[in-house]
Short mmCIF file of C-alpha atoms in Angstrom, two decimals:
data_model
loop_
_atom_site.label_atom_id
_atom_site.label_comp_id
_atom_site.label_asym_id
_atom_site.label_seq_id
_atom_site.Cartn_x
_atom_site.Cartn_y
_atom_site.Cartn_z
CA UNK A 1 -7.64 -8.20 16.97
CA UNK A 2 -11.34 -8.80 16.19
CA UNK A 3 -12.30 -5.64 15.78
CA UNK A 4 -10.23 -4.45 13.56
CA UNK A 5 -11.13 -7.93 11.42
CA UNK A 6 -14.71 -6.33 11.21
CA UNK A 7 -13.67 -3.25 10.79
CA UNK A 8 -11.96 -3.98 7.68
CA UNK A 9 -15.09 -6.66 6.09
CA UNK A 10 -17.85 -4.27 7.14
CA UNK A 11 -16.41 -1.20 5.34
CA UNK A 12 -15.98 -4.02 2.57
CA UNK A 13 -19.53 -4.62 3.14
CA UNK A 14 -20.87 -1.42 2.61
CA UNK A 15 -18.71 -1.23 -0.38
CA UNK A 16 -20.31 -3.28 -1.84
CA UNK A 17 -24.07 -2.16 -0.76
CA UNK A 18 -23.04 0.83 -2.77
CA UNK A 19 -22.28 2.71 0.50
CA UNK A 20 -19.40 5.38 0.28
CA UNK A 21 -17.09 5.69 3.41
CA UNK A 22 -17.01 9.13 4.83
CA UNK A 23 -13.21 9.88 3.70
CA UNK A 24 -15.22 9.49 0.27
CA UNK A 25 -17.76 11.60 0.61
CA UNK A 26 -16.55 14.85 -0.34
CA UNK A 27 -14.20 13.37 -2.81
CA UNK A 28 -12.05 16.52 -2.99
CA UNK A 29 -8.17 15.75 -1.96
CA UNK A 30 -6.96 17.97 0.86
CA UNK A 31 -4.34 20.25 0.52
CA UNK A 32 -0.84 18.96 0.03
CA UNK A 33 0.97 19.90 3.54
CA UNK A 34 -1.83 17.14 5.30
CA UNK A 35 0.03 14.56 3.14
CA UNK A 36 3.47 15.02 4.54
CA UNK A 37 5.67 14.07 7.63
CA UNK A 38 8.29 15.52 9.13
CA UNK A 39 11.26 13.76 7.34
CA UNK A 40 12.96 12.05 10.18
CA UNK A 41 9.66 10.81 11.33
CA UNK A 42 9.26 9.92 7.72
CA UNK A 43 12.74 7.54 7.18
CA UNK A 44 11.95 6.28 11.09
CA UNK A 45 8.81 5.23 10.05
CA UNK A 46 9.63 3.77 6.56
CA UNK A 47 12.74 2.26 8.22
CA UNK A 48 9.68 -0.42 10.30
CA UNK A 49 8.08 -1.73 7.23
CA UNK A 50 10.94 -4.61 7.45
CA UNK A 51 13.12 -6.44 10.16
CA UNK A 52 16.00 -4.02 10.57
CA UNK A 53 18.98 -6.91 8.84
CA UNK A 54 16.59 -4.93 5.86
CA UNK A 55 15.43 -2.07 6.43
CA UNK A 56 18.68 -1.40 7.90
CA UNK A 57 20.71 -1.40 4.43
CA UNK A 58 17.50 -0.69 2.22
CA UNK A 59 17.03 2.54 0.13
CA UNK A 60 14.87 4.70 1.76
CA UNK A 61 12.94 7.46 -0.21
CA UNK A 62 10.82 9.91 1.40
CA UNK A 63 7.84 11.80 0.14
CA UNK A 64 8.33 15.80 -1.23
CA UNK A 65 5.83 18.11 -2.35
CA UNK A 66 7.52 16.69 -6.18
CA UNK A 67 7.09 13.35 -5.42
CA UNK A 68 8.80 10.49 -3.49
CA UNK A 69 12.53 11.31 -3.33
CA UNK A 70 15.89 8.98 -2.59
CA UNK A 71 17.06 10.09 1.47
CA UNK A 72 19.39 7.39 1.93
CA UNK A 73 21.20 5.18 -0.88
CA UNK A 74 21.51 1.48 0.56
CA UNK A 75 23.66 -1.45 -0.43
CA UNK A 76 21.11 -4.79 -0.67
CA UNK A 77 18.51 -3.59 -3.41
CA UNK A 78 15.88 -3.60 -1.12
CA UNK A 79 13.17 0.37 -1.26
CA UNK A 80 11.84 1.04 1.81
CA UNK A 81 9.05 4.24 1.79
CA UNK A 82 5.91 5.25 2.88
CA UNK A 83 2.88 5.22 0.82
CA UNK A 84 0.32 7.50 1.32
CA UNK A 85 -3.71 6.47 0.38
CA UNK A 86 -3.11 7.04 -3.36
CA UNK A 87 -1.58 3.45 -3.41
CA UNK A 88 -5.45 2.61 -2.85
CA UNK A 89 -6.54 -0.06 -5.48
CA UNK A 90 -6.32 0.90 -9.45
CA UNK A 91 -9.45 -1.54 -9.62
CA UNK A 92 -11.07 -3.32 -6.65
CA UNK A 93 -12.46 -3.46 -3.68
CA UNK A 94 -13.95 -0.27 -5.88
CA UNK A 95 -14.60 1.51 -2.73
CA UNK A 96 -11.27 1.54 -1.91
CA UNK A 97 -10.32 3.28 -4.81
CA UNK A 98 -11.16 6.68 -2.89
CA UNK A 99 -8.24 6.22 -0.21
CA UNK A 100 -6.96 8.84 -2.25
CA UNK A 101 -8.58 11.17 -0.74
CA UNK A 102 -7.72 9.99 2.41
CA UNK A 103 -4.58 12.59 4.01
CA UNK A 104 -4.33 9.66 7.37
CA UNK A 105 -2.86 6.67 5.61
CA UNK A 106 0.90 6.07 6.28
CA UNK A 107 1.45 2.92 5.10
CA UNK A 108 5.34 1.68 5.49
CA UNK A 109 6.36 -0.75 2.52
CA UNK A 110 9.78 -2.22 1.94
CA UNK A 111 9.80 -4.01 -1.87
CA UNK A 112 12.43 -6.54 -2.11
CA UNK A 113 14.54 -6.12 -5.56
CA UNK A 114 12.58 -7.48 -7.59
CA UNK A 115 9.17 -4.89 -7.19
CA UNK A 116 11.60 -2.31 -6.57
CA UNK A 117 12.35 -2.59 -10.06
CA UNK A 118 8.77 -3.64 -11.47
CA UNK A 119 6.36 -2.59 -8.49
CA UNK A 120 7.37 0.41 -6.60
CA UNK A 121 6.86 2.32 -10.36
CA UNK A 122 3.14 1.43 -10.18
CA UNK A 123 3.05 3.30 -6.87
CA UNK A 124 4.71 6.06 -7.89
CA UNK A 125 3.06 7.01 -10.73
CA UNK A 126 -0.85 6.55 -8.95
CA UNK A 127 1.39 9.20 -6.41
CA UNK A 128 1.98 11.35 -9.02
CA UNK A 129 -1.47 11.34 -10.57
CA UNK A 130 -3.25 12.04 -7.19
CA UNK A 131 -0.61 15.33 -6.86
CA UNK A 132 -2.09 16.25 -9.97
CA UNK A 133 -5.31 16.50 -8.51
CA UNK A 134 -6.64 13.08 -10.43
CA UNK A 135 -9.75 11.24 -9.61
CA UNK A 136 -9.54 7.46 -9.15
CA UNK A 137 -10.67 6.94 -12.31
CA UNK A 138 -8.55 9.31 -14.49
CA UNK A 139 -5.59 7.24 -12.43
CA UNK A 140 -7.42 4.12 -13.33
CA UNK A 141 -7.14 4.87 -16.87
CA UNK A 142 -3.33 6.88 -16.34
CA UNK A 143 -1.83 3.57 -15.45
CA UNK A 144 -3.50 1.46 -17.42
CA UNK A 145 -2.41 3.59 -20.74
CA UNK A 146 0.87 4.01 -19.02
CA UNK A 147 1.17 -0.43 -18.85
CA UNK A 148 -0.67 -1.04 -22.43
CA UNK A 149 2.64 1.36 -23.56
CA UNK A 150 5.49 0.29 -21.89
CA UNK A 151 6.16 3.23 -19.64
CA UNK A 152 5.18 1.14 -16.73
CA UNK A 153 7.95 -2.60 -16.34
CA UNK A 154 5.74 -5.73 -17.41
CA UNK A 155 4.88 -7.73 -13.84
CA UNK A 156 5.71 -11.25 -15.33
CA UNK A 157 6.78 -12.99 -12.12
CA UNK A 158 6.20 -13.09 -8.16
CA UNK A 159 7.40 -10.15 -5.71
CA UNK A 160 7.68 -9.64 -2.18
CA UNK A 161 6.93 -6.42 0.00
CA UNK A 162 7.26 -6.32 3.90
CA UNK A 163 4.62 -3.92 5.67
CA UNK A 164 5.14 -5.07 9.29
CA UNK A 165 5.09 -1.77 10.93
CA UNK A 166 3.37 -1.98 14.04
CA UNK A 167 2.75 2.04 13.65
CA UNK A 168 0.88 1.60 9.89
CA UNK A 169 -2.73 3.22 9.63
CA UNK A 170 -4.29 2.13 6.71
CA UNK A 171 -7.22 4.59 6.34
CA UNK A 172 -9.52 6.07 9.24
CA UNK A 173 -11.90 3.26 10.87
CA UNK A 174 -9.30 0.67 10.18
CA UNK A 175 -5.85 2.03 11.86
CA UNK A 176 -3.33 -0.49 11.93
CA UNK A 177 -3.85 -4.34 11.07
CA UNK A 178 -1.96 -7.48 11.37
CA UNK A 179 1.52 -7.45 9.99
CA UNK A 180 1.67 -8.68 6.15
CA UNK A 181 3.63 -9.46 3.64
CA UNK A 182 2.62 -7.99 0.43
CA UNK A 183 2.89 -10.76 -2.96
CA UNK A 184 2.35 -9.00 -5.93
CA UNK A 185 1.07 -11.44 -7.99
CA UNK A 186 -0.36 -10.70 -11.51
CA UNK A 187 -3.88 -12.18 -12.94
CA UNK A 188 -4.40 -13.92 -9.52
CA UNK A 189 -7.66 -13.76 -8.19
CA UNK A 190 -9.03 -15.25 -4.43
CA UNK A 191 -10.45 -18.57 -5.90
CA UNK A 192 -6.80 -19.77 -6.58
CA UNK A 193 -6.38 -19.00 -2.55
CA UNK A 194 -9.19 -20.94 -1.22
CA UNK A 195 -11.81 -17.66 -1.49
CA UNK A 196 -10.68 -16.57 2.18
CA UNK A 197 -12.66 -13.83 3.65
CA UNK A 198 -11.44 -10.55 3.18
CA UNK A 199 -10.30 -9.16 5.39
CA UNK A 200 -9.35 -12.55 8.16
CA UNK A 201 -6.58 -13.28 8.65
CA UNK A 202 -5.39 -15.69 5.81
CA UNK A 203 -3.89 -15.28 2.67
CA UNK A 204 -6.17 -13.39 0.57
CA UNK A 205 -6.03 -11.48 -3.30
CA UNK A 206 -6.54 -7.80 -1.59
CA UNK A 207 -6.23 -5.03 -4.57
CA UNK A 208 -6.76 -6.11 -8.50
CA UNK A 209 -8.11 -9.40 -8.50
CA UNK A 210 -7.26 -10.77 -12.12
CA UNK A 211 -5.07 -7.81 -12.85
CA UNK A 212 -0.98 -7.30 -13.81
CA UNK A 213 -1.94 -5.30 -10.63
CA UNK A 214 -3.15 -7.92 -8.40
CA UNK A 215 -1.78 -8.18 -4.58
CA UNK A 216 -1.94 -11.38 -2.33
CA UNK A 217 -1.22 -10.15 1.40
CA UNK A 218 -0.55 -12.34 3.60
CA UNK A 219 -0.55 -11.82 7.33
CA UNK A 220 2.52 -12.91 9.57
CA UNK A 221 2.56 -13.58 13.41
CA UNK A 222 1.26 -9.90 14.66
CA UNK A 223 4.62 -10.61 17.57
CA UNK A 224 6.35 -9.35 14.41
CA UNK A 225 5.05 -5.90 14.15
CA UNK A 226 7.64 -3.12 14.53
CA UNK A 227 7.33 -0.02 16.14
CA UNK A 228 8.59 3.21 14.40
CA UNK A 229 11.74 4.93 16.01
CA UNK A 230 14.75 5.71 16.31
CA UNK A 231 15.78 1.79 17.67
CA UNK A 232 13.02 -0.17 16.08
CA UNK A 233 11.89 -3.16 17.99
CA UNK A 234 9.66 -5.97 17.60
CA UNK A 235 6.09 -5.21 19.75
CA UNK A 236 2.49 -6.71 19.88
#
């Protein structure tokens, strides 16, 4: 666990020093096939994002060559899917924007009903732009313009998502991290939470501080992590 924290912090430190991670060296997208996965495996991985009482009744989306598509319609307003590196921050931390080029990222997430309406379209837009081959700077410009035009829903309040999968792979060199809650908190800055260290098991602003797309990450007990599989179970 300590190694994981240090790995995240090391990547952050390298970015601050202007040293790009290995996955950004080429700055070219791998073939789309590298981002895709078998449907049944993707459904199981998506469901592992949240406890079964939530994910078992949620809508499930899977990635197709033309973008995310509904595989199963749920009944509780939650939506579970597996985000790829295309869900990288739009603005900061700047070095993580190049995660778009890392085809190994598998980030199961389950949006609550509010986030499914106001946040998920943002990640789906980022995904479509990356699938078109747009680089991080261009993605940021297009996202910003879409939000200004009202093509993306306004974020006027706080919404949540579960990321509790024991099978998450957040980046090459990072792999799995603590199960955690994503709190979509418009315009939050890390100082509002006490300036907790990036990558530590404490609440922190992880993405896009001070913007409408700011994300607060709150780690939860590691024993709550959920394995992906036909019968998801809690596991360390």
